[in-house]
PDB file of C-alpha atoms in Angstrom:
ATOM      1  CA  UNK A 531     -44.411 -31.059  46.878  1.00  0.00           C
ATOM      2  CA  UNK A 532     -43.264 -30.032  43.213  1.00  0.00           C
ATOM      3  CA  UNK A 533     -46.247 -29.607  40.758  1.00  0.00           C
ATOM      4  CA  UNK A 534     -47.105 -31.995  38.539  1.00  0.00           C
ATOM      5  CA  UNK A 535     -46.856 -28.954  35.332  1.00  0.00           C
ATOM      6  CA  UNK A 536     -43.259 -28.247  36.532  1.00  0.00           C
ATOM      7  CA  UNK A 537     -42.167 -31.849  36.780  1.00  0.00           C
ATOM      8  CA  UNK A 538     -43.151 -32.339  33.562  1.00  0.00           C
ATOM      9  CA  UNK A 539     -41.687 -28.693  31.716  1.00  0.00           C
ATOM     10  CA  UNK A 540     -38.578 -29.684  33.593  1.00  0.00           C
ATOM     11  CA  UNK A 541     -38.074 -33.498  32.261  1.00  0.00           C
ATOM     12  CA  UNK A 542     -38.980 -31.775  28.570  1.00  0.00           C
ATOM     13  CA  UNK A 543     -36.218 -29.000  29.321  1.00  0.00           C
ATOM     14  CA  UNK A 544     -33.425 -31.971  29.711  1.00  0.00           C
ATOM     15  CA  UNK A 545     -34.429 -33.988  27.691  1.00  0.00           C
ATOM     16  CA  UNK A 546     -34.434 -31.626  24.931  1.00  0.00           C
ATOM     17  CA  UNK A 547     -31.026 -29.674  25.391  1.00  0.00           C
ATOM     18  CA  UNK A 548     -27.716 -30.852  23.996  1.00  0.00           C
ATOM     19  CA  UNK A 549     -25.397 -30.936  26.702  1.00  0.00           C
ATOM     20  CA  UNK A 550     -22.083 -28.815  25.460  1.00  0.00           C
ATOM     21  CA  UNK A 551     -19.303 -30.817  23.792  1.00  0.00           C
ATOM     22  CA  UNK A 552     -16.865 -31.976  25.697  1.00  0.00           C
ATOM     23  CA  UNK A 553     -13.409 -30.575  23.347  1.00  0.00           C
ATOM     24  CA  UNK A 554     -10.338 -32.741  23.946  1.00  0.00           C
ATOM     25  CA  UNK A 555      -7.297 -31.186  23.535  1.00  0.00           C
ATOM     26  CA  UNK A 556      -4.777 -33.740  22.315  1.00  0.00           C
ATOM     27  CA  UNK A 557      -0.610 -33.649  21.549  1.00  0.00           C
ATOM     28  CA  UNK A 558       0.499 -32.319  18.217  1.00  0.00           C
ATOM     29  CA  UNK A 559       3.658 -32.455  15.899  1.00  0.00           C
ATOM     30  CA  UNK A 560       4.850 -29.221  15.832  1.00  0.00           C
ATOM     31  CA  UNK A 561       4.202 -28.095  12.009  1.00  0.00           C
ATOM     32  CA  UNK A 562       1.614 -25.119  10.277  1.00  0.00           C
ATOM     33  CA  UNK A 563      -1.093 -26.600  10.778  1.00  0.00           C
ATOM     34  CA  UNK A 564      -2.196 -27.741  13.793  1.00  0.00           C
ATOM     35  CA  UNK A 565      -5.030 -29.759  14.992  1.00  0.00           C
ATOM     36  CA  UNK A 566      -5.574 -27.840  18.310  1.00  0.00           C
ATOM     37  CA  UNK A 567      -8.754 -29.844  19.891  1.00  0.00           C
ATOM     38  CA  UNK A 568     -11.237 -32.544  18.835  1.00  0.00           C
ATOM     39  CA  UNK A 569     -15.333 -32.976  20.416  1.00  0.00           C
ATOM     40  CA  UNK A 570     -17.811 -35.452  19.919  1.00  0.00           C
ATOM     41  CA  UNK A 571     -20.953 -33.937  18.791  1.00  0.00           C
ATOM     42  CA  UNK A 572     -23.236 -36.890  18.280  1.00  0.00           C
ATOM     43  CA  UNK A 573     -24.130 -39.781  15.920  1.00  0.00           C
ATOM     44  CA  UNK A 574     -25.029 -43.703  16.787  1.00  0.00           C
ATOM     45  CA  UNK A 575     -21.328 -44.998  15.504  1.00  0.00           C
ATOM     46  CA  UNK A 576     -18.860 -46.375  17.970  1.00  0.00           C
ATOM     47  CA  UNK A 577     -15.200 -44.782  17.092  1.00  0.00           C
ATOM     48  CA  UNK A 578     -12.668 -42.785  19.769  1.00  0.00           C
ATOM     49  CA  UNK A 579     -12.069 -39.454  18.903  1.00  0.00           C
ATOM     50  CA  UNK A 580      -8.339 -39.887  18.836  1.00  0.00           C
ATOM     51  CA  UNK A 581      -8.214 -42.386  15.791  1.00  0.00           C
ATOM     52  CA  UNK A 582     -10.686 -39.781  13.924  1.00  0.00           C
ATOM     53  CA  UNK A 583      -7.693 -37.316  14.984  1.00  0.00           C
ATOM     54  CA  UNK A 584      -4.600 -39.523  13.990  1.00  0.00           C
ATOM     55  CA  UNK A 585      -6.071 -40.048  10.322  1.00  0.00           C
ATOM     56  CA  UNK A 586      -6.504 -36.211   9.865  1.00  0.00           C
ATOM     57  CA  UNK A 587      -2.820 -36.091  11.767  1.00  0.00           C
ATOM     58  CA  UNK A 588      -1.608 -38.622   8.953  1.00  0.00           C
ATOM     59  CA  UNK A 589      -3.098 -36.984   5.942  1.00  0.00           C
ATOM     60  CA  UNK A 590      -3.058 -33.187   6.660  1.00  0.00           C
ATOM     61  CA  UNK A 591       0.386 -32.929   4.522  1.00  0.00           C
ATOM     62  CA  UNK A 592      -1.792 -31.369   1.476  1.00  0.00           C
ATOM     63  CA  UNK A 593      -3.085 -29.030   3.613  1.00  0.00           C
ATOM     64  CA  UNK A 594      -0.099 -27.560   4.412  1.00  0.00           C
ATOM     65  CA  UNK A 595       1.460 -26.852   1.167  1.00  0.00           C
ATOM     66  CA  UNK A 596      -1.994 -24.920  -0.083  1.00  0.00           C
ATOM     67  CA  UNK A 597      -1.567 -23.330   3.320  1.00  0.00           C
ATOM     68  CA  UNK A 598       2.098 -22.662   1.910  1.00  0.00           C
ATOM     69  CA  UNK A 599       0.774 -21.341  -0.650  1.00  0.00           C
ATOM     70  CA  UNK A 600      -1.733 -18.902   0.940  1.00  0.00           C
ATOM     71  CA  UNK A 601       0.485 -16.854   2.923  1.00  0.00           C
ATOM     72  CA  UNK A 602       2.934 -16.158  -0.081  1.00  0.00           C
ATOM     73  CA  UNK A 603      -0.227 -14.488  -1.281  1.00  0.00           C
ATOM     74  CA  UNK A 604      -0.818 -13.002   2.267  1.00  0.00           C
ATOM     75  CA  UNK A 605       2.265 -12.486   4.414  1.00  0.00           C
ATOM     76  CA  UNK A 606       1.040 -13.276   7.945  1.00  0.00           C
ATOM     77  CA  UNK A 607      -2.458 -15.445   7.223  1.00  0.00           C
ATOM     78  CA  UNK A 608      -2.878 -16.518  10.587  1.00  0.00           C
ATOM     79  CA  UNK A 609      -5.832 -17.550  12.767  1.00  0.00           C
ATOM     80  CA  UNK A 610      -7.910 -20.569  13.874  1.00  0.00           C
ATOM     81  CA  UNK A 611     -10.902 -22.853  11.615  1.00  0.00           C
ATOM     82  CA  UNK A 612     -13.135 -24.645  13.708  1.00  0.00           C
ATOM     83  CA  UNK A 613     -14.887 -27.435  10.875  1.00  0.00           C
ATOM     84  CA  UNK A 614     -17.735 -29.924  12.014  1.00  0.00           C
ATOM     85  CA  UNK A 615     -17.907 -33.477   9.880  1.00  0.00           C
ATOM     86  CA  UNK A 616     -19.864 -36.195   9.942  1.00  0.00           C
ATOM     87  CA  UNK A 617     -18.603 -39.898   9.638  1.00  0.00           C
ATOM     88  CA  UNK A 618     -19.735 -42.163   7.928  1.00  0.00           C
ATOM     89  CA  UNK A 619     -19.527 -46.027   8.493  1.00  0.00           C
ATOM     90  CA  UNK A 620     -17.428 -46.741   5.645  1.00  0.00           C
ATOM     91  CA  UNK A 621     -14.711 -43.845   7.447  1.00  0.00           C
ATOM     92  CA  UNK A 622     -15.614 -41.547   4.704  1.00  0.00           C
ATOM     93  CA  UNK A 623     -16.821 -37.932   5.648  1.00  0.00           C
ATOM     94  CA  UNK A 624     -20.440 -37.991   4.249  1.00  0.00           C
ATOM     95  CA  UNK A 625     -21.292 -34.124   5.315  1.00  0.00           C
ATOM     96  CA  UNK A 626     -19.036 -30.934   6.916  1.00  0.00           C
ATOM     97  CA  UNK A 627     -19.294 -27.380   7.166  1.00  0.00           C
ATOM     98  CA  UNK A 628     -16.897 -24.819   8.187  1.00  0.00           C
ATOM     99  CA  UNK A 629     -18.518 -23.474  12.068  1.00  0.00           C
ATOM    100  CA  UNK A 630     -15.768 -20.688  12.703  1.00  0.00           C
ATOM    101  CA  UNK A 631     -13.659 -18.350  10.134  1.00  0.00           C
ATOM    102  CA  UNK A 632     -10.937 -17.278  12.176  1.00  0.00           C
ATOM    103  CA  UNK A 633      -8.689 -15.869   9.045  1.00  0.00           C
ATOM    104  CA  UNK A 634     -10.763 -14.905   6.345  1.00  0.00           C
ATOM    105  CA  UNK A 635      -9.149 -16.532   3.596  1.00  0.00           C
ATOM    106  CA  UNK A 636     -11.323 -18.070   0.898  1.00  0.00           C
ATOM    107  CA  UNK A 637      -8.707 -19.898  -0.042  1.00  0.00           C
ATOM    108  CA  UNK A 638      -7.601 -21.425   2.673  1.00  0.00           C
ATOM    109  CA  UNK A 639     -11.092 -22.724   3.119  1.00  0.00           C
ATOM    110  CA  UNK A 640     -11.578 -24.035   0.029  1.00  0.00           C
ATOM    111  CA  UNK A 641      -8.519 -26.243   1.295  1.00  0.00           C
ATOM    112  CA  UNK A 642     -10.044 -26.772   4.634  1.00  0.00           C
ATOM    113  CA  UNK A 643     -13.459 -27.720   3.334  1.00  0.00           C
ATOM    114  CA  UNK A 644     -11.430 -30.649   0.629  1.00  0.00           C
ATOM    115  CA  UNK A 645      -8.853 -31.826   2.984  1.00  0.00           C
ATOM    116  CA  UNK A 646     -11.674 -33.129   5.226  1.00  0.00           C
ATOM    117  CA  UNK A 647     -14.093 -33.767   2.479  1.00  0.00           C
ATOM    118  CA  UNK A 648     -11.046 -36.505   1.359  1.00  0.00           C
ATOM    119  CA  UNK A 649     -10.186 -37.935   5.166  1.00  0.00           C
ATOM    120  CA  UNK A 650     -10.353 -41.180   5.455  1.00  0.00           C
ATOM    121  CA  UNK A 651     -10.812 -43.089   9.322  1.00  0.00           C
ATOM    122  CA  UNK A 652      -9.978 -46.796   9.130  1.00  0.00           C
ATOM    123  CA  UNK A 653     -11.123 -48.607  11.394  1.00  0.00           C
ATOM    124  CA  UNK A 654     -14.685 -46.917  10.807  1.00  0.00           C
ATOM    125  CA  UNK A 655     -17.480 -46.419  13.605  1.00  0.00           C
ATOM    126  CA  UNK A 656     -19.020 -49.041  14.297  1.00  0.00           C
ATOM    127  CA  UNK A 657     -22.733 -49.191  14.409  1.00  0.00           C
ATOM    128  CA  UNK A 658     -23.469 -45.916  12.244  1.00  0.00           C
ATOM    129  CA  UNK A 659     -22.386 -42.029  11.312  1.00  0.00           C
ATOM    130  CA  UNK A 660     -20.523 -40.447  14.313  1.00  0.00           C
ATOM    131  CA  UNK A 661     -19.758 -36.806  14.048  1.00  0.00           C
ATOM    132  CA  UNK A 662     -16.987 -33.932  15.682  1.00  0.00           C
ATOM    133  CA  UNK A 663     -15.988 -30.825  15.606  1.00  0.00           C
ATOM    134  CA  UNK A 664     -12.345 -30.236  15.243  1.00  0.00           C
ATOM    135  CA  UNK A 665     -10.405 -26.452  15.726  1.00  0.00           C
ATOM    136  CA  UNK A 666      -7.158 -26.360  13.561  1.00  0.00           C
ATOM    137  CA  UNK A 667      -4.495 -23.636  13.695  1.00  0.00           C
ATOM    138  CA  UNK A 668      -2.760 -21.741  11.299  1.00  0.00           C
ATOM    139  CA  UNK A 669       0.540 -20.913  12.308  1.00  0.00           C
ATOM    140  CA  UNK A 670       2.426 -18.959   9.699  1.00  0.00           C
ATOM    141  CA  UNK A 671       5.967 -19.101  11.862  1.00  0.00           C
ATOM    142  CA  UNK A 672       6.242 -22.919  11.356  1.00  0.00           C
ATOM    143  CA  UNK A 673       6.557 -22.607   7.623  1.00  0.00           C
ATOM    144  CA  UNK A 674       9.631 -23.857   6.287  1.00  0.00           C
ATOM    145  CA  UNK A 675      11.710 -19.882   5.105  1.00  0.00           C
ATOM    146  CA  UNK A 676      11.040 -19.352   1.400  1.00  0.00           C
ATOM    147  CA  UNK A 677      14.388 -18.396  -0.423  1.00  0.00           C
ATOM    148  CA  UNK A 678      13.842 -14.157  -0.809  1.00  0.00           C
ATOM    149  CA  UNK A 679      13.530 -13.791  -4.563  1.00  0.00           C
ATOM    150  CA  UNK A 680      16.457 -11.357  -5.905  1.00  0.00           C
ATOM    151  CA  UNK A 681      15.717  -7.880  -5.639  1.00  0.00           C
ATOM    152  CA  UNK A 682      15.939  -5.350  -8.881  1.00  0.00           C
ATOM    153  CA  UNK A 683      19.340  -3.218  -8.552  1.00  0.00           C
ATOM    154  CA  UNK A 684      18.702   0.252  -7.187  1.00  0.00           C
ATOM    155  CA  UNK A 685      19.838   2.460 -10.218  1.00  0.00           C
ATOM    156  CA  UNK A 686      17.059   4.890 -10.647  1.00  0.00           C
ATOM    157  CA  UNK A 687      16.068   8.381  -9.321  1.00  0.00           C
ATOM    158  CA  UNK A 688      13.396   9.889  -8.019  1.00  0.00           C
ATOM    159  CA  UNK A 689      12.085  11.716  -5.430  1.00  0.00           C
ATOM    160  CA  UNK A 690      11.615  10.976  -1.645  1.00  0.00           C
ATOM    161  CA  UNK A 691       9.561  13.893  -1.337  1.00  0.00           C
ATOM    162  CA  UNK A 692       7.380  12.014  -3.180  1.00  0.00           C
ATOM    163  CA  UNK A 693       7.603   8.760  -1.711  1.00  0.00           C
ATOM    164  CA  UNK A 694       7.461  10.463   2.110  1.00  0.00           C
ATOM    165  CA  UNK A 695       3.810  12.815   0.976  1.00  0.00           C
ATOM    166  CA  UNK A 696       2.260   8.997  -0.170  1.00  0.00           C
ATOM    167  CA  UNK A 697       3.466   7.336   3.004  1.00  0.00           C
ATOM    168  CA  UNK A 698       1.713  10.364   4.935  1.00  0.00           C
ATOM    169  CA  UNK A 699      -1.592  10.262   2.718  1.00  0.00           C
ATOM    170  CA  UNK A 700      -1.982   6.539   3.828  1.00  0.00           C
ATOM    171  CA  UNK A 701      -1.051   7.362   7.698  1.00  0.00           C
ATOM    172  CA  UNK A 702      -5.083   6.412   7.930  1.00  0.00           C
ATOM    173  CA  UNK A 703      -4.966   2.763   6.439  1.00  0.00           C
ATOM    174  CA  UNK A 704      -1.925   2.303   8.527  1.00  0.00           C
ATOM    175  CA  UNK A 705      -3.402   3.488  11.581  1.00  0.00           C
ATOM    176  CA  UNK A 706      -6.686   0.835  10.717  1.00  0.00           C
ATOM    177  CA  UNK A 707      -3.949  -1.581  10.464  1.00  0.00           C
ATOM    178  CA  UNK A 708      -2.574  -1.349  13.976  1.00  0.00           C
ATOM    179  CA  UNK A 709      -6.196  -0.616  15.338  1.00  0.00           C
ATOM    180  CA  UNK A 710      -7.416  -4.194  14.246  1.00  0.00           C
ATOM    181  CA  UNK A 711      -4.594  -5.547  15.460  1.00  0.00           C
ATOM    182  CA  UNK A 712      -5.219  -4.033  19.071  1.00  0.00           C
ATOM    183  CA  UNK A 713      -8.474  -5.771  18.995  1.00  0.00           C
ATOM    184  CA  UNK A 714      -6.640  -8.971  19.479  1.00  0.00           C
ATOM    185  CA  UNK A 715      -3.836  -8.058  21.900  1.00  0.00           C
ATOM    186  CA  UNK A 716      -3.917  -4.718  23.709  1.00  0.00           C
ATOM    187  CA  UNK A 717      -0.483  -4.187  24.491  1.00  0.00           C
ATOM    188  CA  UNK A 718       0.769  -4.799  20.717  1.00  0.00           C
ATOM    189  CA  UNK A 719       3.785  -2.146  20.023  1.00  0.00           C
ATOM    190  CA  UNK A 720       6.260  -2.360  18.070  1.00  0.00           C
ATOM    191  CA  UNK A 721       8.655  -1.485  15.046  1.00  0.00           C
ATOM    192  CA  UNK A 722       8.136  -2.626  11.344  1.00  0.00           C
ATOM    193  CA  UNK A 723      11.038  -2.093   9.082  1.00  0.00           C
ATOM    194  CA  UNK A 724      10.742  -2.227   5.302  1.00  0.00           C
ATOM    195  CA  UNK A 725      12.389  -2.084   2.162  1.00  0.00           C
ATOM    196  CA  UNK A 726      10.493  -2.103  -0.723  1.00  0.00           C
ATOM    197  CA  UNK A 727      11.819  -1.754  -4.616  1.00  0.00           C
ATOM    198  CA  UNK A 728       9.347   1.035  -7.293  1.00  0.00           C
ATOM    199  CA  UNK A 729      10.232   0.211 -11.131  1.00  0.00           C
ATOM    200  CA  UNK A 730      10.257   2.517 -13.660  1.00  0.00           C
ATOM    201  CA  UNK A 731       6.338   1.808 -14.720  1.00  0.00           C
ATOM    202  CA  UNK A 732       5.680   3.278 -11.141  1.00  0.00           C
ATOM    203  CA  UNK A 733       4.893   0.349  -9.608  1.00  0.00           C
ATOM    204  CA  UNK A 734       6.239  -1.215  -6.046  1.00  0.00           C
ATOM    205  CA  UNK A 735       7.483  -4.814  -7.848  1.00  0.00           C
ATOM    206  CA  UNK A 736       8.886  -5.902  -4.053  1.00  0.00           C
ATOM    207  CA  UNK A 737       8.338  -5.061  -0.842  1.00  0.00           C
ATOM    208  CA  UNK A 738       9.894  -7.612   2.467  1.00  0.00           C
ATOM    209  CA  UNK A 739      10.251  -6.945   6.125  1.00  0.00           C
ATOM    210  CA  UNK A 740      13.175  -6.953   7.582  1.00  0.00           C
ATOM    211  CA  UNK A 741      12.855  -6.921  10.897  1.00  0.00           C
ATOM    212  CA  UNK A 742       9.614  -6.670  13.334  1.00  0.00           C
ATOM    213  CA  UNK A 743       9.526  -5.813  16.699  1.00  0.00           C
ATOM    214  CA  UNK A 744       5.950  -5.969  17.326  1.00  0.00           C
ATOM    215  CA  UNK A 745       6.489 -10.136  17.516  1.00  0.00           C
ATOM    216  CA  UNK A 746       2.873  -9.759  15.723  1.00  0.00           C
ATOM    217  CA  UNK A 747       2.740 -11.278  11.481  1.00  0.00           C
ATOM    218  CA  UNK A 748      -0.520  -9.428  11.163  1.00  0.00           C
ATOM    219  CA  UNK A 749       0.968  -6.337  11.562  1.00  0.00           C
ATOM    220  CA  UNK A 750       3.394  -6.789   8.902  1.00  0.00           C
ATOM    221  CA  UNK A 751       1.597  -7.940   6.476  1.00  0.00           C
ATOM    222  CA  UNK A 752      -1.263  -5.216   6.636  1.00  0.00           C
ATOM    223  CA  UNK A 753       1.706  -3.410   6.428  1.00  0.00           C
ATOM    224  CA  UNK A 754       2.510  -4.094   2.973  1.00  0.00           C
ATOM    225  CA  UNK A 755      -0.351  -4.984   1.986  1.00  0.00           C
ATOM    226  CA  UNK A 756      -0.726  -0.964   1.689  1.00  0.00           C
ATOM    227  CA  UNK A 757       2.842  -0.681   0.431  1.00  0.00           C
ATOM    228  CA  UNK A 758       2.446  -3.196  -2.708  1.00  0.00           C
ATOM    229  CA  UNK A 759      -0.560  -1.356  -4.145  1.00  0.00           C
ATOM    230  CA  UNK A 760       1.422   2.589  -4.610  1.00  0.00           C
ATOM    231  CA  UNK A 761       1.178   3.615  -7.867  1.00  0.00           C
ATOM    232  CA  UNK A 762       3.152   6.606  -9.037  1.00  0.00           C
ATOM    233  CA  UNK A 763       2.559   8.259 -11.969  1.00  0.00           C
ATOM    234  CA  UNK A 764       5.415   9.459 -13.768  1.00  0.00           C
ATOM    235  CA  UNK A 765       7.784   6.333 -12.278  1.00  0.00           C
ATOM    236  CA  UNK A 766      11.669   6.638 -11.715  1.00  0.00           C
ATOM    237  CA  UNK A 767      13.729   7.333 -14.342  1.00  0.00           C
ATOM    238  CA  UNK A 768      16.884   5.756 -15.636  1.00  0.00           C
ATOM    239  CA  UNK A 769      15.518   1.940 -13.045  1.00  0.00           C
ATOM    240  CA  UNK A 770      14.118   1.286 -10.155  1.00  0.00           C
ATOM    241  CA  UNK A 771      14.484   2.810  -6.847  1.00  0.00           C
ATOM    242  CA  UNK A 772      14.475   1.208  -3.656  1.00  0.00           C
ATOM    243  CA  UNK A 773      13.512   2.736  -0.082  1.00  0.00           C
ATOM    244  CA  UNK A 774      13.543   1.520   3.645  1.00  0.00           C
ATOM    245  CA  UNK A 775      11.092   2.712   6.275  1.00  0.00           C
ATOM    246  CA  UNK A 776      10.447   1.838   9.280  1.00  0.00           C
ATOM    247  CA  UNK A 777       6.675   2.173  10.887  1.00  0.00           C
ATOM    248  CA  UNK A 778       6.597   2.475  14.441  1.00  0.00           C
ATOM    249  CA  UNK A 779       3.181   1.253  16.188  1.00  0.00           C
ATOM    250  CA  UNK A 780       2.072   2.444  19.930  1.00  0.00           C
ATOM    251  CA  UNK A 781      -1.193   2.324  21.882  1.00  0.00           C
ATOM    252  CA  UNK A 782      -3.692   3.677  21.491  1.00  0.00           C
ATOM    253  CA  UNK A 783      -3.199   4.344  17.883  1.00  0.00           C
ATOM    254  CA  UNK A 784      -0.862   5.883  17.381  1.00  0.00           C
ATOM    255  CA  UNK A 785       2.174   5.424  13.839  1.00  0.00           C
ATOM    256  CA  UNK A 786       5.427   6.736  13.190  1.00  0.00           C
ATOM    257  CA  UNK A 787       6.868   6.599   9.911  1.00  0.00           C
ATOM    258  CA  UNK A 788      10.570   7.227   9.691  1.00  0.00           C
ATOM    259  CA  UNK A 789      12.752   7.390   6.665  1.00  0.00           C
ATOM    260  CA  UNK A 790      15.799   5.003   6.730  1.00  0.00           C
ATOM    261  CA  UNK A 791      17.243   6.769   3.930  1.00  0.00           C
ATOM    262  CA  UNK A 792      17.489  10.360   5.608  1.00  0.00           C
TER     263      UNK A 792
END
């Protein structure tokens, strides 16, 4: 016979331990922002999770526009965000919070919060409030291609050795980029081919990826961010100059930089 005290403890544990929510993976139309899963968290209101998912999918265009703007500022921005929302009896979101941030961009998180605050679900829950967890995936490869800005004519004169020396000084930063990306993909390797322009001011006024055989937009974005921060004093004489470089990466932390102009 089970002792009465143990039986009471077991019953209390069962009553107070909340079950893990069941996450439904629903079909999603292809796009830069995808609703991957939805889970019912609680509440007394009756409403099918699919109805919430369909309402969010129908109203997602504004979030996609915001994402496109953030990618223009931070190329390669990608990841997942998990949000919890509470729907009131009128079908409006009364509370919302970011539960998991896998993207690390405050501008995009602000847009995500605004998106859910504006969400309307019709018909609304019946009998009270209902709370849900939704996971969104942001994928820059599904964004429409933006027309590249015209590059300045490269008519100036600048010593390539200065650029090579600056890149050597930034080698540790490039390695840090690669090691960080390796944590997500341990087999990541390949070459990022970059073209960048240095103006007479000594600032890098344009930098773009021509080819990326790593298949990882985050690696290319990190390389571009490092190059865009270069400052040369004095700058080129007689106008802007353009350089082309290959950045090759291989585990565990090898980074090789080679000029295509040499």
